[in-house]
Structure formats: structure tokens, C-alpha cells
Amino acid sequence: MAKVISEGIGAFSQHYPRVATIVTAQAKGKANAMAVAWHSVISVNPPLYGVSIAPKRFTYQLIAQSKEFGVNFLPFEMAELVASVGGSSGREIDKFQKFNIALDKPVKTAVPILKDAYAAYECKLVDDKLYGDHRLLVGEIVAVHWLEEAFTPEGTLDSDRISPILYLGRDVYLTTSKGTVRSLSREVYGKIV
Ligand SMILES: Cc1cc2nc3c(=O)[nH]c(=O)nc-3n(C[C@H](O)[C@H](O)[C@H](O)COP(=O)(O)O)c2cc1C
């Protein structure tokens, strides 16, 4: 089938699905949480994580002031919370109170860590640069909180126990199906001719 080729790009959404996270921050006694789907590992050594955040977000103000942020990974059962913190602004409400968000204590920063997260990173901001209409914030991961039983002994997410929140854009969410995991050795597959 012939593909459509667009050159007037406008909004593009072919890259979805992405794992939806909740990014947290606090500064001067104000704490906040927002949904973030645009994020990535940048480096393993040193451990760097990047999040793409529009400068108009209230969360951005808090990160710019405190130079810290948290990235929280939640199970699919918590997708409604992602939609809630992604559909409201900390400028108007205290999201932790309004959405009844339980917290764990951070260890190396002051960022809120969500109790329901199966994993969370505490990050110290090392770079903050504007690209178009978003800022790429790069943080060094200084502490990782993770639920041991959510991961296999090899360290990958145990999809029999945790269904990640995948975001398709336009307020549509989906998750993985059990039994669909395939282990494909790159050693083996890299040699297939
Ligand atoms: C699933 C989802 C993913 C989102 N991803 C991003 C993102 O990657 N970057 C961004 O700037 N905003 C993103 N947003 C929008 C913000 O979460 C939203 O504007 C939020 O209300 C900002 O809150 P704040 O003003 O309290 O910081 C996303 C929203 C949703 C629902």
C-alpha cells in the first residue's frame, strides 16, 4: 500500500505509543505533578534522564527554581491519575490533595515520590535547553526507587506482574497483554544472514 508523505508537518503523532510518566517537582514549599510522555534515557554512565516540558507548565517553573525533578513510572491501574495530573495545573490546585496522591520520602532531593510508582527516579538538573516549543531538561539520576517484585531477576519489567501505562496520544491509553513477551537475543539475531 502506498504511504502518505507529508512535508507540511504540523502536529505529528506517529511515534506513539510512549510510556506515560508523572514528573514531580517542588520549590519554595509548593509541590506539583504533571503527566509526561516525552522522556528518555540520555546516558547510562553518568546516569542521565531527559524530559521534554513546555515552559508554560507550572512544573517547569518549579524545576527551574529547584534544579530537581522526579520521574515516576506507574502501573496501568493508575492511568486515571496520569489523566488527572495531565489535565489540571498546579497553578490553580494542590494536585496531591485533590487527587489524594500518597507519597514516599525522597532520599537525595526534595522531589515528591509517588507511593504507587513501581519505579521512580530522583534527578538533579544538569541541563535545560529550549528546542522549539519545549524545553529539554536533562537530569542526573541520583536515586532510584523501585519495587523489586515488579522486575525479573534480569532487571526487566515483569509484565506478568506490572502492566505499564502506554499512551497513544489524544487521551487514549493502552497496555501490554500477558504472554506476548519475546526474548530475541541480539547475539543470535545479529548473526542471521
Ligand atoms: C498523557 C499525557 C502526557 C503528557 N506529556 C507531556 C509532555 O511530555 N510534556 C509536556 O510539556 N506536557 C505534557 N502533557 C501535558 C501536561 O501534563 C499538562 O499540561 C499539565 O496540566 C501541566 O501541569 P502543570 O501546569 O501543573 O505543570 C501531557 C499530558 C498528558 C495527559
Coordinates of C-alpha atoms and ligand atoms in Angstrom, one line a residue:
M1 CA 0.0 0.0 0.0
A2 CA 1.3 3.4 -0.8
K3 CA 2.4 5.6 2.1
V4 CA 1.2 9.1 2.6
I5 CA 4.2 11.5 2.6
S6 CA 3.6 14.9 4.3
E7 CA 6.0 17.8 4.1
G8 CA 3.9 20.4 5.9
I9 CA 4.5 18.6 9.2
G10 CA 2.3 20.4 11.7
A11 CA 1.5 18.1 14.7
F12 CA 2.9 14.6 14.3
S13 CA 1.9 11.6 16.4
Q14 CA 3.2 8.6 14.5
H15 CA 5.8 7.9 17.2
Y16 CA 3.3 6.8 19.8
P17 CA 2.8 4.7 21.9
R18 CA 5.0 6.0 24.7
V19 CA 5.2 5.2 28.3
A20 CA 3.3 7.8 30.3
T21 CA 5.0 9.0 33.4
I22 CA 4.3 11.5 36.2
V23 CA 7.0 14.1 36.6
T24 CA 7.1 15.8 40.0
A25 CA 8.9 18.9 41.4
Q26 CA 8.8 21.2 44.4
A27 CA 10.2 24.6 45.1
K28 CA 9.6 27.2 47.9
G29 CA 7.1 25.0 49.7
K30 CA 5.0 24.3 46.5
A31 CA 4.9 20.8 45.1
N32 CA 3.4 19.6 41.9
A33 CA 2.9 16.7 39.5
M34 CA 2.3 16.6 35.7
A35 CA 1.9 13.9 33.1
V36 CA 4.9 13.5 30.7
A37 CA 5.0 11.2 27.8
W38 CA 8.1 12.7 26.1
H39 CA 11.1 11.4 28.0
S40 CA 14.1 9.2 27.5
V41 CA 17.4 7.8 29.0
I42 CA 20.2 10.0 27.7
S43 CA 23.2 8.2 29.2
V44 CA 23.9 5.3 31.5
N45 CA 27.3 6.5 32.8
P46 CA 26.7 9.1 34.1
P47 CA 23.0 8.2 34.5
L48 CA 21.2 10.9 32.7
Y49 CA 17.4 11.2 32.0
G50 CA 15.7 13.7 29.8
V51 CA 12.2 15.1 29.9
S52 CA 10.7 17.4 27.4
I53 CA 8.5 20.0 29.1
A54 CA 6.8 23.1 27.7
P55 CA 8.0 26.2 29.5
K56 CA 4.4 27.3 30.2
R57 CA 3.8 24.3 32.5
F58 CA 3.8 25.2 36.2
T59 CA 6.0 22.2 36.8
Y60 CA 8.7 23.8 34.6
Q61 CA 8.8 26.9 36.9
L62 CA 9.3 24.6 40.0
I63 CA 12.1 22.7 38.2
A64 CA 13.8 25.8 37.1
Q65 CA 13.8 27.1 40.6
S66 CA 14.8 24.0 42.5
K67 CA 17.0 22.3 39.8
E68 CA 15.5 19.0 40.6
F69 CA 12.7 16.7 39.3
G70 CA 11.3 13.3 39.8
V71 CA 10.1 10.8 37.1
N72 CA 7.5 8.3 38.3
F73 CA 6.5 5.1 36.5
L74 CA 3.1 3.8 37.3
P75 CA 1.0 0.7 36.6
F76 CA -1.9 0.8 34.2
E77 CA -4.4 0.8 37.1
M78 CA -3.1 4.4 37.8
A79 CA -3.8 5.7 34.2
E80 CA -6.6 7.9 35.6
L81 CA -4.2 9.7 37.8
V82 CA -2.0 10.4 34.8
A83 CA -5.0 11.9 33.0
S84 CA -5.9 13.9 36.2
V85 CA -2.4 15.5 36.7
G86 CA -2.1 16.0 32.9
G87 CA -5.5 17.7 32.8
S88 CA -5.0 20.3 35.6
S89 CA -2.5 22.9 36.6
G90 CA -0.7 23.2 39.9
R91 CA -1.1 27.0 39.4
E92 CA -4.7 26.5 40.4
I93 CA -4.9 23.5 42.7
D94 CA -2.8 21.3 45.0
K95 CA -2.9 18.1 42.9
F96 CA -1.6 15.9 45.8
Q97 CA -4.5 16.9 47.9
K98 CA -7.1 17.0 45.2
F99 CA -6.2 13.6 43.7
N100 CA -5.3 12.0 47.0
I101 CA -1.7 11.1 45.9
A102 CA 0.2 9.1 48.5
L103 CA 3.9 9.9 48.8
D104 CA 7.2 8.2 49.7
K105 CA 10.1 10.2 51.1
P106 CA 12.9 11.2 48.6
V107 CA 16.4 10.4 49.7
K108 CA 18.8 12.7 47.7
T109 CA 16.4 15.5 46.7
A110 CA 13.2 17.1 47.9
V111 CA 11.1 15.9 44.9
P112 CA 7.8 14.1 45.6
I113 CA 8.0 10.3 45.0
L114 CA 4.7 8.6 44.3
K115 CA 4.0 5.6 46.6
D116 CA 2.1 3.9 43.8
A117 CA 5.0 4.1 41.4
Y118 CA 6.7 0.8 40.6
A119 CA 9.8 2.8 39.9
A120 CA 10.9 6.5 40.3
Y121 CA 14.0 8.5 39.6
E122 CA 15.2 11.4 41.7
C123 CA 17.1 13.7 39.3
K124 CA 19.3 16.8 39.7
L125 CA 19.1 19.1 36.8
V126 CA 22.3 19.3 34.7
D127 CA 21.0 21.0 31.5
D128 CA 17.9 23.0 30.5
K129 CA 17.6 24.0 26.8
L130 CA 14.8 25.3 24.6
Y131 CA 14.0 23.3 21.5
G132 CA 11.1 24.9 19.6
D133 CA 8.1 24.9 21.9
H134 CA 9.5 22.6 24.6
R135 CA 12.5 22.6 26.9
L136 CA 14.7 19.5 27.1
L137 CA 15.6 19.1 30.8
V138 CA 18.4 16.7 31.5
G139 CA 18.8 15.4 35.0
E140 CA 21.4 13.2 36.6
I141 CA 19.6 10.3 38.4
V142 CA 20.8 10.4 42.0
A143 CA 18.5 7.9 43.5
V144 CA 16.2 5.1 42.1
H145 CA 13.2 3.8 44.0
W146 CA 11.9 0.5 42.6
L147 CA 9.7 -2.3 43.6
E148 CA 11.8 -5.5 43.5
E149 CA 8.9 -7.8 42.7
A150 CA 8.0 -5.6 39.7
F151 CA 11.1 -6.7 37.9
T152 CA 12.6 -10.0 36.7
P153 CA 15.9 -11.2 38.1
E154 CA 17.5 -9.9 34.9
G155 CA 16.1 -6.4 35.7
T156 CA 13.4 -6.1 33.0
L157 CA 9.9 -5.1 33.9
D158 CA 7.9 -8.3 34.8
S159 CA 4.9 -7.9 32.5
D160 CA 3.1 -10.7 34.3
R161 CA 3.0 -8.5 37.4
I162 CA 3.0 -5.0 36.1
S163 CA 1.2 -3.6 33.1
P164 CA 2.8 -0.3 32.0
I165 CA 0.8 2.8 31.0
L166 CA 1.2 3.3 27.3
Y167 CA 0.0 6.5 25.8
L168 CA -1.3 6.7 22.2
G169 CA -1.8 10.5 22.2
R170 CA -5.2 12.2 22.1
D171 CA -6.2 11.0 25.6
V172 CA -6.0 7.3 24.5
Y173 CA -4.2 4.8 26.7
L174 CA -3.4 1.1 26.3
T175 CA -1.3 -1.6 28.0
T176 CA 0.5 -4.8 27.2
S177 CA -1.1 -8.3 27.1
K178 CA 0.3 -11.0 29.3
G179 CA 2.1 -13.8 27.4
T180 CA 3.2 -11.6 24.5
V181 CA 6.8 -11.1 25.7
R182 CA 9.5 -12.4 23.3
S183 CA 13.2 -12.6 24.1
L184 CA 15.2 -12.1 21.0
S185 CA 19.0 -12.4 21.6
R186 CA 20.8 -9.7 19.6
E187 CA 23.9 -12.0 19.6
V188 CA 21.8 -14.6 17.7
Y189 CA 19.7 -12.3 15.6
G190 CA 22.7 -10.1 14.7
K191 CA 24.3 -13.1 13.0
I192 CA 21.4 -14.3 11.0
V193 CA 22.1 -13.8 7.3
Ligands
LIG1 C1 -0.6 11.5 28.9 C2 -0.1 12.9 28.9 C3 1.2 13.2 28.5 C4 1.7 14.5 28.5 N1 3.0 14.7 28.1 C5 3.6 15.9 28.2 C6 5.0 16.1 27.9 O1 5.7 15.2 27.6 N2 5.4 17.4 28.0 C7 4.7 18.4 28.4 O2 5.1 19.6 28.5 N3 3.3 18.3 28.7 C8 2.8 17.0 28.6 N4 1.5 16.8 28.9 C9 0.6 18.0 29.4 C10 0.8 18.3 30.9 O3 0.8 17.2 31.7 C11 -0.3 19.3 31.3 O4 -0.3 20.5 30.5 C12 -0.4 19.6 32.8 O5 -1.6 20.1 33.0 C13 0.7 20.5 33.2 O6 0.5 20.7 34.6 P1 1.2 21.9 35.4 O7 0.8 23.2 34.8 O8 0.7 21.7 36.8 O9 2.7 21.7 35.3 C14 0.9 15.5 28.9 C15 -0.4 15.3 29.2 C16 -0.9 14.0 29.2 C17 -2.4 13.8 29.6

